[in-house]
CSV table of C-alpha atoms in Angstrom, one decimal:
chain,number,residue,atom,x,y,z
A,621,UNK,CA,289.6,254.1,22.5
A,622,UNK,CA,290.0,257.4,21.0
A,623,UNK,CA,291.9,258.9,18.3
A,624,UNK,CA,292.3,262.7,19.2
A,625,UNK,CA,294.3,265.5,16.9
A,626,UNK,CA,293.3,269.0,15.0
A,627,UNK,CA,292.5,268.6,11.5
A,628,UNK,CA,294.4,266.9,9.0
A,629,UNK,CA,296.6,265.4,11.4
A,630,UNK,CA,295.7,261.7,10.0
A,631,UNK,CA,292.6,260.9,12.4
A,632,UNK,CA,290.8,259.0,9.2
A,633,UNK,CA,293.7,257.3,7.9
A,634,UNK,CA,295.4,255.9,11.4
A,635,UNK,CA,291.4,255.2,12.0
A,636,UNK,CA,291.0,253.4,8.7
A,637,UNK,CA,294.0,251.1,8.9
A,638,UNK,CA,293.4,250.2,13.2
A,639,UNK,CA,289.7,248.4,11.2
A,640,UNK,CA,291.4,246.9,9.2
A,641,UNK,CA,293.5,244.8,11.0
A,642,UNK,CA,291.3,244.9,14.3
A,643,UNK,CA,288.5,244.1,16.1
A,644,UNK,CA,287.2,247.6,16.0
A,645,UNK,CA,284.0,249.6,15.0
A,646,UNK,CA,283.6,253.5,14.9
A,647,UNK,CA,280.2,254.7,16.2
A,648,UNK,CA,278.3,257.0,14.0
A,649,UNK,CA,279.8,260.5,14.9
A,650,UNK,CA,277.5,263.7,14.6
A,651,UNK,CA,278.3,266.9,13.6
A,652,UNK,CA,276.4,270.5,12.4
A,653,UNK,CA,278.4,271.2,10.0
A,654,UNK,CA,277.9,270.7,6.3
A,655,UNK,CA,279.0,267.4,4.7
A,656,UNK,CA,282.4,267.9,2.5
A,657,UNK,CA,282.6,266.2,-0.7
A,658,UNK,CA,285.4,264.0,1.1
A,659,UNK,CA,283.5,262.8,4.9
A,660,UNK,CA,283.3,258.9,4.0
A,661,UNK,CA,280.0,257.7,3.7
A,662,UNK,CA,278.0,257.0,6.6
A,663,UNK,CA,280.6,258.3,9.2
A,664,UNK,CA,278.7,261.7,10.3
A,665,UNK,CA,275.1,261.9,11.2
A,666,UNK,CA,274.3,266.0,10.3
A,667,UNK,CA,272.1,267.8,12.1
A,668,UNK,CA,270.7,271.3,12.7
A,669,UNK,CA,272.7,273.3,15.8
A,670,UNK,CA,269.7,273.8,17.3
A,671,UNK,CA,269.1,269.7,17.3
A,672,UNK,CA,272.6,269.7,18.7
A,673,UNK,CA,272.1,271.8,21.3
A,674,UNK,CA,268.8,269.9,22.4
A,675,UNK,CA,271.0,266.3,22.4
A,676,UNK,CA,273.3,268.1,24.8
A,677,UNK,CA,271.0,269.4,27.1
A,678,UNK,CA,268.9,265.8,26.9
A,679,UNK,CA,272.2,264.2,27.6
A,680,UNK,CA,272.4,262.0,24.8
A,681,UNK,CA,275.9,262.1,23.9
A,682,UNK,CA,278.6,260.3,25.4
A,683,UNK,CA,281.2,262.9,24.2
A,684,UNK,CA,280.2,266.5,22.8
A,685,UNK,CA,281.8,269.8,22.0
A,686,UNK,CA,280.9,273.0,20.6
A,687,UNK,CA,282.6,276.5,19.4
A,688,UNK,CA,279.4,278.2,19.8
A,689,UNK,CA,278.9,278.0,15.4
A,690,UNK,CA,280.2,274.0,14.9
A,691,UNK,CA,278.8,271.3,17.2
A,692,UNK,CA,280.2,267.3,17.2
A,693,UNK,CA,279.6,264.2,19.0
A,694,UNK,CA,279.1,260.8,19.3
A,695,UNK,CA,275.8,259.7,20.8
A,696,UNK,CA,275.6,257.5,23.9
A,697,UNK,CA,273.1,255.3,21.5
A,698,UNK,CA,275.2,255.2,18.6
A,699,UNK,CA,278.0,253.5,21.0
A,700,UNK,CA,275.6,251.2,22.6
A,701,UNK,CA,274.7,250.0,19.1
A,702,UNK,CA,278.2,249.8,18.0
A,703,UNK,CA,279.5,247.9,20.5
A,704,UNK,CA,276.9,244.4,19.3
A,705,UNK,CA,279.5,244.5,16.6
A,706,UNK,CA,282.8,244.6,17.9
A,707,UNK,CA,285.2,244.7,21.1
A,708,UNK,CA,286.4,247.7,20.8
A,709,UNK,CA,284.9,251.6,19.8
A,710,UNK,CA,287.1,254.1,18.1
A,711,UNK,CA,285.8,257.1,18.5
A,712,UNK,CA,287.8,260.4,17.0
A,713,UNK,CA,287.6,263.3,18.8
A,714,UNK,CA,289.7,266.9,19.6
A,715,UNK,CA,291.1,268.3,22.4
A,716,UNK,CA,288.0,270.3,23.7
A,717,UNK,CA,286.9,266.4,24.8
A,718,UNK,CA,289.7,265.8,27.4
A,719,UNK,CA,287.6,266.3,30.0
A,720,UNK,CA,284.5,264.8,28.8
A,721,UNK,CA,287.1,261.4,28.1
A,722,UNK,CA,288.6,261.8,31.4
A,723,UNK,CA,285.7,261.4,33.0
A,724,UNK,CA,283.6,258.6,31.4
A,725,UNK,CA,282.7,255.3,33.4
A,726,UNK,CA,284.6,253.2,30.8
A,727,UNK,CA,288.7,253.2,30.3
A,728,UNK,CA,289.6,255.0,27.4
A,729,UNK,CA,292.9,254.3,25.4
A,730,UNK,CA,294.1,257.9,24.0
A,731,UNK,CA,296.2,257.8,21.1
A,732,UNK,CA,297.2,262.0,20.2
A,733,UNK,CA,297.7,262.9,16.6
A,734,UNK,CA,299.4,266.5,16.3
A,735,UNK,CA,301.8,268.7,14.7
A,736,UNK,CA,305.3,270.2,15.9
A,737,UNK,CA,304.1,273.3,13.6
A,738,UNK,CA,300.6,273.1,14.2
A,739,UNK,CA,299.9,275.9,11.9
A,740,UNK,CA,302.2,275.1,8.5
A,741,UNK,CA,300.8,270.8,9.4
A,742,UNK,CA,297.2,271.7,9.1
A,743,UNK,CA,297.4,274.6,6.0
A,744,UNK,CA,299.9,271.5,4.4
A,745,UNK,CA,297.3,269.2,4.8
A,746,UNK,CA,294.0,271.3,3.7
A,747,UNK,CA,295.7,273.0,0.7
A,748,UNK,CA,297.6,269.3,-0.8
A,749,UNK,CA,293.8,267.5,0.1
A,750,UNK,CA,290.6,267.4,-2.0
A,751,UNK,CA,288.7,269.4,0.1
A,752,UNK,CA,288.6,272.7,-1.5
A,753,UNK,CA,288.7,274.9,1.6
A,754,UNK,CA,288.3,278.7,1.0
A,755,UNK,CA,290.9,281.2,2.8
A,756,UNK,CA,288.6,281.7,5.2
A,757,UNK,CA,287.9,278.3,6.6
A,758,UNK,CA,291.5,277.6,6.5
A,759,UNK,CA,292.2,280.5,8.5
A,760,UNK,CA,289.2,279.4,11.3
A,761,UNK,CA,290.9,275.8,10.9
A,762,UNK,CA,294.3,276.6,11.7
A,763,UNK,CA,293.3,279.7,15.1
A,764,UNK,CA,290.9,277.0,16.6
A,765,UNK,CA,293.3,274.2,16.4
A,766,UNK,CA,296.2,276.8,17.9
A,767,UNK,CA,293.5,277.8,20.6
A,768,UNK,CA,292.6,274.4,21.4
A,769,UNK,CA,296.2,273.6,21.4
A,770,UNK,CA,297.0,276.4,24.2
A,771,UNK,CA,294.0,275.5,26.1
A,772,UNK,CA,294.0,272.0,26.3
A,773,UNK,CA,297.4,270.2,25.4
A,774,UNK,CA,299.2,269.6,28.7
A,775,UNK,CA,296.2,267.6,29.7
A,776,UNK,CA,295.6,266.1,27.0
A,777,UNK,CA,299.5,264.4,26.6
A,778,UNK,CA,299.1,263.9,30.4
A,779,UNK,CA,296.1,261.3,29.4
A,780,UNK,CA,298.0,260.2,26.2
A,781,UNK,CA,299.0,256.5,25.8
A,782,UNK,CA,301.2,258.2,22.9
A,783,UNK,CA,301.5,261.5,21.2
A,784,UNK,CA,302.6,261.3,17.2
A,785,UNK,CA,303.3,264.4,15.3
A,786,UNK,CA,302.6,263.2,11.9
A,787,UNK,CA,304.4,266.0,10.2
A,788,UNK,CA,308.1,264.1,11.0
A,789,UNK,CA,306.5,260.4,11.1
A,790,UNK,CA,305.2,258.1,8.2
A,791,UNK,CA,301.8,256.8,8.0
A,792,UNK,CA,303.4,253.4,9.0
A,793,UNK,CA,305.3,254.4,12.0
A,794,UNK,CA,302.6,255.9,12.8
A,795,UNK,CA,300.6,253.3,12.8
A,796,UNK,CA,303.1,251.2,14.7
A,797,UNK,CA,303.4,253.6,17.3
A,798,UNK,CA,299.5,253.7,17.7
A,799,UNK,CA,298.9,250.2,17.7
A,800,UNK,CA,301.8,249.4,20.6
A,801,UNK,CA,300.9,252.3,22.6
A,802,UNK,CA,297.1,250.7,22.4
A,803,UNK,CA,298.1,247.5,22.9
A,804,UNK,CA,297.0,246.0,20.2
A,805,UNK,CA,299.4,243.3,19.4
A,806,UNK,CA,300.6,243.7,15.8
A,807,UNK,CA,300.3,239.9,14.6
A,808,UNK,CA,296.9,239.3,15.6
A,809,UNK,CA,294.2,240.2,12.8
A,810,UNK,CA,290.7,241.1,13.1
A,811,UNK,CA,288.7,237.9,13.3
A,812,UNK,CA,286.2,236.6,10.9
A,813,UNK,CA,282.8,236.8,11.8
């Protein structure tokens, strides 16, 4: 399954509540990027781009993508290793792995979080979080999310189970529309171990 959106659109959150209720696990995602004061613990492996780049060309990553600068991923190892734990991977991912998802040997259940105002959702959400972006992230945030958009949207809703824009919808309805659209029944709580 995969939770797929730009940032701020309420990946983590819809993410959090699904494993809470459900059998799921995320796999260890990587990324090149430095760590932000508010990445949850344990969620992101960092690692050089160069590393990055040398994963990709071993083919160790189930999914991967890459402006050329930022590089993320979840390794094919990482999901092997998840999946002794649970029935079902969450992985979160953005539009630039439609393809990549399309394509996999497993199904994948695509849930889309987005914006109807892609630009005024994410500066919303960066300038009311804790993140402390500077102007100029914001402004790299908000034109790769709007190129992504352009690029790879129609295909993307095209592969959706569901498409939220979490700029008009609650965290709950969003939540309900997730879980039905994944058909996760919304009764039936994660089982004890």
């Amino acid at each position: 399954m995969s939770i797929m959106g730009p940032s701020g659109s309420g990946k983590t959150t819809l993410t959090d509540n699904l494993i809470l209720n459900h059998d799921i696990i995320v796999p260890r995602h990587v990324t090149t990027r430095e760590a932000r004061r508010d990445d949850k613990p344990g969620f992101y492996r960092y690692i050089e781009y160069l590393e990055f780049l040398k994963l990709v060309n071993n083919q160790q990553f189930l999914i991967a993508s890459s402006d050329g600068i930022r590089g993320y991923g979840v390794l094919k190892n990482d999901c092997f290793n998840a999946f002794e734990n649970a029935d079902t991977l969450l992985i979160n991912s953005s539009y630039k792995d439609i393809l990549q998802l399309k394509h996999l040997e497993i199904p994948v259940r695509l849930v889309v979080l987005t914006f109807q105002d892609i630009e005024k959702g994410i500066r919303e959400r960066i300038v009311n979080s804790s993140r402390n972006h500077n102007a100029s992230d914001i402004r790299y945030r908000v034109e790769s999310a709007l190129e992504d958009h352009e690029k790879y949207f129609n295909e993307v809703s095209q592969f959706s189970l569901a498409t939220i824009y979490t700029d008009v919808s609650n965290k709950e309805e969003t939540y309900r529309v997730a879980e039905e659209a994944i058909g996760f029944e919304p009764n039936v709580r994660k089982r004890v171990k």
